[in-house]
Amino acid sequence: MQRSRKWQRRFFVLYEHGCLRFALDESPSTLPQGTVNMNLCTDVIDAEPKTGQKNSLCIITPEQEFFIRGESKEIINGWSEQLIVYPRTNKQNQKKKRKVEPATSQEPGPAKVAVTGSGIPETDTSPDSSCIIWQEELSQREAENVSTWAASEQPSGSPLPP
């Protein structure tokens, strides 16, 4: 992985329902440049070995890896404490689902609906007391790997399928 990519300043808002949004500034009226569905997050790890940057985290989803960096250890530790809850909860929910599912096959039920686009229901654009606001940075995405996410994310190994 190249370590010469530039980091771009972004402002993040984490909502209780698991939506992590980021924008160019902290104004509630600014449209988000992207979102991360933390309910799909499989892990949140220290990203310094991958990025060479102190105070950085990697948010891992099945589709992509997101790299964020804080201005201090305290800030990134605060983010880590809040974000790590999601993969832990997601893993516990997966274990519960496996225990509930019967071993024998059954008639197929209704299909699970996949949401395209942001996957986030319309919400009030102004953050309320149920969200956490911190100022962070997100590394820039290579131009050829731009997908439905904003062009400010660090790509994982390969581009997403169209």
PDB file of N, CA and C in Angstrom, residues 22-103:
ATOM      1  N   PHE A  22     -19.926  11.752   6.928  1.00  0.00           N
ATOM      2  CA  PHE A  22     -18.820  12.702   6.916  1.00  0.00           C
ATOM      3  C   PHE A  22     -19.046  13.759   5.850  1.00  0.00           C
ATOM      4  N   ALA A  23     -18.592  14.980   6.187  1.00  0.00           N
ATOM      5  CA  ALA A  23     -18.804  16.131   5.310  1.00  0.00           C
ATOM      6  C   ALA A  23     -17.572  17.021   5.327  1.00  0.00           C
ATOM      7  N   LEU A  24     -17.560  18.004   4.441  1.00  0.00           N
ATOM      8  CA  LEU A  24     -16.426  18.918   4.319  1.00  0.00           C
ATOM      9  C   LEU A  24     -16.299  19.870   5.494  1.00  0.00           C
ATOM     10  N   ASP A  25     -17.419  20.188   6.141  1.00  0.00           N
ATOM     11  CA  ASP A  25     -17.358  21.071   7.303  1.00  0.00           C
ATOM     12  C   ASP A  25     -18.376  20.618   8.339  1.00  0.00           C
ATOM     13  N   GLU A  26     -18.390  21.297   9.470  1.00  0.00           N
ATOM     14  CA  GLU A  26     -19.232  20.853  10.572  1.00  0.00           C
ATOM     15  C   GLU A  26     -20.638  21.441  10.552  1.00  0.00           C
ATOM     16  N   SER A  27     -20.965  22.219   9.546  1.00  0.00           N
ATOM     17  CA  SER A  27     -22.288  22.816   9.449  1.00  0.00           C
ATOM     18  C   SER A  27     -23.338  21.737   9.184  1.00  0.00           C
ATOM     19  N   PRO A  28     -24.424  21.718   9.952  1.00  0.00           N
ATOM     20  CA  PRO A  28     -25.475  20.719   9.738  1.00  0.00           C
ATOM     21  C   PRO A  28     -26.129  20.822   8.361  1.00  0.00           C
ATOM     22  N   SER A  29     -26.045  21.980   7.726  1.00  0.00           N
ATOM     23  CA  SER A  29     -26.671  22.149   6.415  1.00  0.00           C
ATOM     24  C   SER A  29     -25.811  21.608   5.273  1.00  0.00           C
ATOM     25  N   THR A  30     -24.551  21.285   5.538  1.00  0.00           N
ATOM     26  CA  THR A  30     -23.669  20.745   4.505  1.00  0.00           C
ATOM     27  C   THR A  30     -24.071  19.309   4.191  1.00  0.00           C
ATOM     28  N   LEU A  31     -24.256  19.025   2.905  1.00  0.00           N
ATOM     29  CA  LEU A  31     -24.591  17.662   2.510  1.00  0.00           C
ATOM     30  C   LEU A  31     -23.418  16.740   2.801  1.00  0.00           C
ATOM     31  N   PRO A  32     -23.696  15.551   3.348  1.00  0.00           N
ATOM     32  CA  PRO A  32     -22.597  14.620   3.613  1.00  0.00           C
ATOM     33  C   PRO A  32     -21.944  14.160   2.311  1.00  0.00           C
ATOM     34  N   GLN A  33     -20.637  13.966   2.373  1.00  0.00           N
ATOM     35  CA  GLN A  33     -19.926  13.440   1.204  1.00  0.00           C
ATOM     36  C   GLN A  33     -20.045  11.929   1.142  1.00  0.00           C
ATOM     37  N   GLY A  34     -20.343  11.324   2.260  1.00  0.00           N
ATOM     38  CA  GLY A  34     -20.471   9.881   2.286  1.00  0.00           C
ATOM     39  C   GLY A  34     -20.969   9.400   3.626  1.00  0.00           C
ATOM     40  N   THR A  35     -21.283   8.116   3.651  1.00  0.00           N
ATOM     41  CA  THR A  35     -21.742   7.480   4.881  1.00  0.00           C
ATOM     42  C   THR A  35     -21.113   6.104   5.004  1.00  0.00           C
ATOM     43  N   VAL A  36     -21.023   5.644   6.225  1.00  0.00           N
ATOM     44  CA  VAL A  36     -20.585   4.283   6.509  1.00  0.00           C
ATOM     45  C   VAL A  36     -21.682   3.669   7.361  1.00  0.00           C
ATOM     46  N   ASN A  37     -22.220   2.548   6.927  1.00  0.00           N
ATOM     47  CA  ASN A  37     -23.217   1.841   7.725  1.00  0.00           C
ATOM     48  C   ASN A  37     -22.467   0.976   8.731  1.00  0.00           C
ATOM     49  N   MET A  38     -22.395   1.453   9.957  1.00  0.00           N
ATOM     50  CA  MET A  38     -21.640   0.745  10.988  1.00  0.00           C
ATOM     51  C   MET A  38     -22.299  -0.578  11.376  1.00  0.00           C
ATOM     52  N   ASN A  39     -23.557  -0.769  11.005  1.00  0.00           N
ATOM     53  CA  ASN A  39     -24.222  -2.039  11.276  1.00  0.00           C
ATOM     54  C   ASN A  39     -23.675  -3.154  10.389  1.00  0.00           C
ATOM     55  N   LEU A  40     -22.932  -2.792   9.359  1.00  0.00           N
ATOM     56  CA  LEU A  40     -22.273  -3.776   8.497  1.00  0.00           C
ATOM     57  C   LEU A  40     -20.796  -3.932   8.840  1.00  0.00           C
ATOM     58  N   CYS A  41     -20.309  -3.127   9.763  1.00  0.00           N
ATOM     59  CA  CYS A  41     -18.894  -3.121  10.126  1.00  0.00           C
ATOM     60  C   CYS A  41     -18.493  -4.455  10.751  1.00  0.00           C
ATOM     61  N   THR A  42     -17.386  -5.020  10.277  1.00  0.00           N
ATOM     62  CA  THR A  42     -16.887  -6.277  10.837  1.00  0.00           C
ATOM     63  C   THR A  42     -15.758  -6.072  11.831  1.00  0.00           C
ATOM     64  N   ASP A  43     -15.057  -4.933  11.743  1.00  0.00           N
ATOM     65  CA  ASP A  43     -13.968  -4.672  12.687  1.00  0.00           C
ATOM     66  C   ASP A  43     -13.547  -3.206  12.625  1.00  0.00           C
ATOM     67  N   VAL A  44     -13.002  -2.743  13.734  1.00  0.00           N
ATOM     68  CA  VAL A  44     -12.375  -1.425  13.819  1.00  0.00           C
ATOM     69  C   VAL A  44     -11.010  -1.675  14.441  1.00  0.00           C
ATOM     70  N   ILE A  45      -9.949  -1.382  13.695  1.00  0.00           N
ATOM     71  CA  ILE A  45      -8.600  -1.716  14.151  1.00  0.00           C
ATOM     72  C   ILE A  45      -7.668  -0.512  14.050  1.00  0.00           C
ATOM     73  N   ASP A  46      -6.543  -0.614  14.739  1.00  0.00           N
ATOM     74  CA  ASP A  46      -5.490   0.397  14.634  1.00  0.00           C
ATOM     75  C   ASP A  46      -4.944   0.347  13.207  1.00  0.00           C
ATOM     76  N   ALA A  47      -4.898   1.478  12.545  1.00  0.00           N
ATOM     77  CA  ALA A  47      -4.471   1.518  11.143  1.00  0.00           C
ATOM     78  C   ALA A  47      -3.030   1.961  10.963  1.00  0.00           C
ATOM     79  N   GLU A  48      -2.327   2.256  12.048  1.00  0.00           N
ATOM     80  CA  GLU A  48      -0.956   2.741  11.903  1.00  0.00           C
ATOM     81  C   GLU A  48      -0.075   1.781  11.100  1.00  0.00           C
ATOM     82  N   PRO A  49      -0.173   0.445  11.312  1.00  0.00           N
ATOM     83  CA  PRO A  49       0.663  -0.449  10.495  1.00  0.00           C
ATOM     84  C   PRO A  49       0.388  -0.339   8.992  1.00  0.00           C
ATOM     85  N   LYS A  50      -0.860  -0.052   8.613  1.00  0.00           N
ATOM     86  CA  LYS A  50      -1.199   0.061   7.191  1.00  0.00           C
ATOM     87  C   LYS A  50      -0.917   1.441   6.624  1.00  0.00           C
ATOM     88  N   THR A  51      -1.138   2.482   7.432  1.00  0.00           N
ATOM     89  CA  THR A  51      -1.048   3.852   6.915  1.00  0.00           C
ATOM     90  C   THR A  51       0.262   4.541   7.256  1.00  0.00           C
ATOM     91  N   GLY A  52       0.942   4.051   8.289  1.00  0.00           N
ATOM     92  CA  GLY A  52       2.134   4.735   8.759  1.00  0.00           C
ATOM     93  C   GLY A  52       1.801   6.002   9.535  1.00  0.00           C
ATOM     94  N   GLN A  53       0.546   6.205   9.855  1.00  0.00           N
ATOM     95  CA  GLN A  53       0.083   7.406  10.547  1.00  0.00           C
ATOM     96  C   GLN A  53      -0.340   7.062  11.975  1.00  0.00           C
ATOM     97  N   LYS A  54       0.159   7.830  12.936  1.00  0.00           N
ATOM     98  CA  LYS A  54      -0.287   7.655  14.312  1.00  0.00           C
ATOM     99  C   LYS A  54      -1.727   8.139  14.417  1.00  0.00           C
ATOM    100  N   ASN A  55      -2.415   7.674  15.445  1.00  0.00           N
ATOM    101  CA  ASN A  55      -3.794   8.090  15.734  1.00  0.00           C
ATOM    102  C   ASN A  55      -4.736   7.815  14.565  1.00  0.00           C
ATOM    103  N   SER A  56      -4.571   6.668  13.922  1.00  0.00           N
ATOM    104  CA  SER A  56      -5.448   6.328  12.804  1.00  0.00           C
ATOM    105  C   SER A  56      -6.164   5.007  13.075  1.00  0.00           C
ATOM    106  N   LEU A  57      -7.363   4.898  12.524  1.00  0.00           N
ATOM    107  CA  LEU A  57      -8.182   3.696  12.646  1.00  0.00           C
ATOM    108  C   LEU A  57      -8.592   3.225  11.263  1.00  0.00           C
ATOM    109  N   CYS A  58      -8.869   1.939  11.170  1.00  0.00           N
ATOM    110  CA  CYS A  58      -9.422   1.363   9.950  1.00  0.00           C
ATOM    111  C   CYS A  58     -10.785   0.779  10.302  1.00  0.00           C
ATOM    112  N   ILE A  59     -11.818   1.240   9.625  1.00  0.00           N
ATOM    113  CA  ILE A  59     -13.170   0.718   9.785  1.00  0.00           C
ATOM    114  C   ILE A  59     -13.372  -0.265   8.640  1.00  0.00           C
ATOM    115  N   ILE A  60     -13.574  -1.532   8.979  1.00  0.00           N
ATOM    116  CA  ILE A  60     -13.661  -2.581   7.964  1.00  0.00           C
ATOM    117  C   ILE A  60     -15.116  -3.001   7.776  1.00  0.00           C
ATOM    118  N   THR A  61     -15.572  -2.938   6.524  1.00  0.00           N
ATOM    119  CA  THR A  61     -16.892  -3.446   6.159  1.00  0.00           C
ATOM    120  C   THR A  61     -16.671  -4.525   5.100  1.00  0.00           C
ATOM    121  N   PRO A  62     -17.675  -5.334   4.800  1.00  0.00           N
ATOM    122  CA  PRO A  62     -17.484  -6.360   3.766  1.00  0.00           C
ATOM    123  C   PRO A  62     -17.116  -5.772   2.405  1.00  0.00           C
ATOM    124  N   GLU A  63     -17.520  -4.543   2.146  1.00  0.00           N
ATOM    125  CA  GLU A  63     -17.294  -3.921   0.845  1.00  0.00           C
ATOM    126  C   GLU A  63     -16.009  -3.112   0.757  1.00  0.00           C
ATOM    127  N   GLN A  64     -15.576  -2.532   1.880  1.00  0.00           N
ATOM    128  CA  GLN A  64     -14.526  -1.520   1.801  1.00  0.00           C
ATOM    129  C   GLN A  64     -13.871  -1.295   3.158  1.00  0.00           C
ATOM    130  N   GLU A  65     -12.692  -0.691   3.128  1.00  0.00           N
ATOM    131  CA  GLU A  65     -12.010  -0.257   4.347  1.00  0.00           C
ATOM    132  C   GLU A  65     -11.966   1.268   4.345  1.00  0.00           C
ATOM    133  N   PHE A  66     -12.260   1.864   5.499  1.00  0.00           N
ATOM    134  CA  PHE A  66     -12.236   3.310   5.658  1.00  0.00           C
ATOM    135  C   PHE A  66     -11.153   3.652   6.662  1.00  0.00           C
ATOM    136  N   PHE A  67     -10.314   4.605   6.324  1.00  0.00           N
ATOM    137  CA  PHE A  67      -9.233   5.019   7.207  1.00  0.00           C
ATOM    138  C   PHE A  67      -9.522   6.422   7.731  1.00  0.00           C
ATOM    139  N   ILE A  68      -9.491   6.565   9.056  1.00  0.00           N
ATOM    140  CA  ILE A  68      -9.667   7.878   9.662  1.00  0.00           C
ATOM    141  C   ILE A  68      -8.491   8.144  10.586  1.00  0.00           C
ATOM    142  N   ARG A  69      -8.217   9.408  10.786  1.00  0.00           N
ATOM    143  CA  ARG A  69      -7.088   9.800  11.635  1.00  0.00           C
ATOM    144  C   ARG A  69      -7.529  10.966  12.498  1.00  0.00           C
ATOM    145  N   GLY A  70      -7.161  10.923  13.765  1.00  0.00           N
ATOM    146  CA  GLY A  70      -7.488  12.004  14.684  1.00  0.00           C
ATOM    147  C   GLY A  70      -6.283  12.884  14.937  1.00  0.00           C
ATOM    148  N   GLU A  71      -6.541  14.058  15.486  1.00  0.00           N
ATOM    149  CA  GLU A  71      -5.456  14.993  15.771  1.00  0.00           C
ATOM    150  C   GLU A  71      -4.669  14.604  17.012  1.00  0.00           C
ATOM    151  N   SER A  72      -5.258  13.762  17.865  1.00  0.00           N
ATOM    152  CA  SER A  72      -4.555  13.347  19.079  1.00  0.00           C
ATOM    153  C   SER A  72      -4.966  11.929  19.459  1.00  0.00           C
ATOM    154  N   LYS A  73      -4.195  11.344  20.352  1.00  0.00           N
ATOM    155  CA  LYS A  73      -4.496   9.998  20.833  1.00  0.00           C
ATOM    156  C   LYS A  73      -5.839   9.974  21.558  1.00  0.00           C
ATOM    157  N   GLU A  74      -6.127  11.039  22.317  1.00  0.00           N
ATOM    158  CA  GLU A  74      -7.382  11.109  23.067  1.00  0.00           C
ATOM    159  C   GLU A  74      -8.583  11.105  22.121  1.00  0.00           C
ATOM    160  N   ILE A  75      -8.492  11.875  21.050  1.00  0.00           N
ATOM    161  CA  ILE A  75      -9.602  11.942  20.096  1.00  0.00           C
ATOM    162  C   ILE A  75      -9.817  10.589  19.435  1.00  0.00           C
ATOM    163  N   ILE A  76      -8.764   9.969  18.955  1.00  0.00           N
ATOM    164  CA  ILE A  76      -8.937   8.702  18.245  1.00  0.00           C
ATOM    165  C   ILE A  76      -9.360   7.596  19.204  1.00  0.00           C
ATOM    166  N   ASN A  77      -8.923   7.660  20.465  1.00  0.00           N
ATOM    167  CA  ASN A  77      -9.396   6.685  21.451  1.00  0.00           C
ATOM    168  C   ASN A  77     -10.888   6.853  21.703  1.00  0.00           C
ATOM    169  N   GLY A  78     -11.353   8.097  21.728  1.00  0.00           N
ATOM    170  CA  GLY A  78     -12.785   8.351  21.868  1.00  0.00           C
ATOM    171  C   GLY A  78     -13.575   7.766  20.712  1.00  0.00           C
ATOM    172  N   TRP A  79     -13.062   7.967  19.505  1.00  0.00           N
ATOM    173  CA  TRP A  79     -13.705   7.384  18.326  1.00  0.00           C
ATOM    174  C   TRP A  79     -13.700   5.868  18.420  1.00  0.00           C
ATOM    175  N   SER A  80     -12.562   5.310  18.772  1.00  0.00           N
ATOM    176  CA  SER A  80     -12.440   3.859  18.842  1.00  0.00           C
ATOM    177  C   SER A  80     -13.453   3.264  19.813  1.00  0.00           C
ATOM    178  N   GLU A  81     -13.582   3.877  20.992  1.00  0.00           N
ATOM    179  CA  GLU A  81     -14.538   3.385  21.990  1.00  0.00           C
ATOM    180  C   GLU A  81     -15.964   3.387  21.451  1.00  0.00           C
ATOM    181  N   GLN A  82     -16.326   4.404  20.702  1.00  0.00           N
ATOM    182  CA  GLN A  82     -17.681   4.495  20.159  1.00  0.00           C
ATOM    183  C   GLN A  82     -17.889   3.554  18.970  1.00  0.00           C
ATOM    184  N   LEU A  83     -16.888   3.425  18.114  1.00  0.00           N
ATOM    185  CA  LEU A  83     -17.047   2.639  16.892  1.00  0.00           C
ATOM    186  C   LEU A  83     -16.934   1.140  17.122  1.00  0.00           C
ATOM    187  N   ILE A  84     -16.113   0.713  18.070  1.00  0.00           N
ATOM    188  CA  ILE A  84     -15.881  -0.716  18.302  1.00  0.00           C
ATOM    189  C   ILE A  84     -17.142  -1.422  18.791  1.00  0.00           C
ATOM    190  N   VAL A  85     -18.088  -0.668  19.315  1.00  0.00           N
ATOM    191  CA  VAL A  85     -19.351  -1.247  19.780  1.00  0.00           C
ATOM    192  C   VAL A  85     -20.077  -1.944  18.629  1.00  0.00           C
ATOM    193  N   TYR A  86     -19.999  -1.385  17.433  1.00  0.00           N
ATOM    194  CA  TYR A  86     -20.763  -1.909  16.305  1.00  0.00           C
ATOM    195  C   TYR A  86     -20.293  -3.284  15.840  1.00  0.00           C
ATOM    196  N   PRO A  87     -19.006  -3.512  15.565  1.00  0.00           N
ATOM    197  CA  PRO A  87     -18.627  -4.865  15.146  1.00  0.00           C
ATOM    198  C   PRO A  87     -18.872  -5.898  16.244  1.00  0.00           C
ATOM    199  N   ARG A  88     -18.706  -5.522  17.503  1.00  0.00           N
ATOM    200  CA  ARG A  88     -18.978  -6.461  18.598  1.00  0.00           C
ATOM    201  C   ARG A  88     -20.448  -6.848  18.609  1.00  0.00           C
ATOM    202  N   THR A  89     -21.315  -5.858  18.491  1.00  0.00           N
ATOM    203  CA  THR A  89     -22.753  -6.119  18.465  1.00  0.00           C
ATOM    204  C   THR A  89     -23.123  -6.924  17.227  1.00  0.00           C
ATOM    205  N   ASN A  90     -22.539  -6.585  16.088  1.00  0.00           N
ATOM    206  CA  ASN A  90     -22.826  -7.303  14.848  1.00  0.00           C
ATOM    207  C   ASN A  90     -22.434  -8.768  14.962  1.00  0.00           C
ATOM    208  N   LYS A  91     -21.284  -9.060  15.576  1.00  0.00           N
ATOM    209  CA  LYS A  91     -20.837 -10.447  15.756  1.00  0.00           C
ATOM    210  C   LYS A  91     -21.767 -11.195  16.698  1.00  0.00           C
ATOM    211  N   GLN A  92     -22.207 -10.552  17.783  1.00  0.00           N
ATOM    212  CA  GLN A  92     -23.140 -11.189  18.716  1.00  0.00           C
ATOM    213  C   GLN A  92     -24.464 -11.491  18.022  1.00  0.00           C
ATOM    214  N   ASN A  93     -24.938 -10.565  17.216  1.00  0.00           N
ATOM    215  CA  ASN A  93     -26.189 -10.782  16.491  1.00  0.00           C
ATOM    216  C   ASN A  93     -26.064 -11.926  15.495  1.00  0.00           C
ATOM    217  N   GLN A  94     -24.909 -12.064  14.854  1.00  0.00           N
ATOM    218  CA  GLN A  94     -24.688 -13.171  13.917  1.00  0.00           C
ATOM    219  C   GLN A  94     -24.727 -14.506  14.651  1.00  0.00           C
ATOM    220  N   LYS A  95     -24.124 -14.565  15.842  1.00  0.00           N
ATOM    221  CA  LYS A  95     -24.141 -15.795  16.634  1.00  0.00           C
ATOM    222  C   LYS A  95     -25.565 -16.153  17.023  1.00  0.00           C
ATOM    223  N   LYS A  96     -26.357 -15.156  17.431  1.00  0.00           N
ATOM    224  CA  LYS A  96     -27.753 -15.395  17.802  1.00  0.00           C
ATOM    225  C   LYS A  96     -28.540 -15.908  16.607  1.00  0.00           C
ATOM    226  N   LYS A  97     -28.309 -15.336  15.432  1.00  0.00           N
ATOM    227  CA  LYS A  97     -29.017 -15.771  14.231  1.00  0.00           C
ATOM    228  C   LYS A  97     -28.694 -17.224  13.916  1.00  0.00           C
ATOM    229  N   ARG A  98     -27.430 -17.613  14.075  1.00  0.00           N
ATOM    230  CA  ARG A  98     -27.034 -18.991  13.789  1.00  0.00           C
ATOM    231  C   ARG A  98     -27.720 -19.962  14.740  1.00  0.00           C
ATOM    232  N   LYS A  99     -27.852 -19.584  16.013  1.00  0.00           N
ATOM    233  CA  LYS A  99     -28.491 -20.459  16.998  1.00  0.00           C
ATOM    234  C   LYS A  99     -29.976 -20.612  16.711  1.00  0.00           C
ATOM    235  N   VAL A 100     -30.609 -19.581  16.204  1.00  0.00           N
ATOM    236  CA  VAL A 100     -32.044 -19.596  15.949  1.00  0.00           C
ATOM    237  C   VAL A 100     -32.375 -20.359  14.677  1.00  0.00           C
ATOM    238  N   GLU A 101     -31.500 -20.308  13.684  1.00  0.00           N
ATOM    239  CA  GLU A 101     -31.764 -20.955  12.404  1.00  0.00           C
ATOM    240  C   GLU A 101     -31.795 -22.473  12.572  1.00  0.00           C
ATOM    241  N   PRO A 102     -32.851 -23.144  12.087  1.00  0.00           N
ATOM    242  CA  PRO A 102     -32.915 -24.603  12.188  1.00  0.00           C
ATOM    243  C   PRO A 102     -31.922 -25.261  11.244  1.00  0.00           C
ATOM    244  N   ALA A 103     -31.520 -26.487  11.582  1.00  0.00           N
ATOM    245  CA  ALA A 103     -30.532 -27.211  10.790  1.00  0.00           C
ATOM    246  C   ALA A 103     -31.131 -27.735   9.494  1.00  0.00           C
TER     247      ALA A 103
END
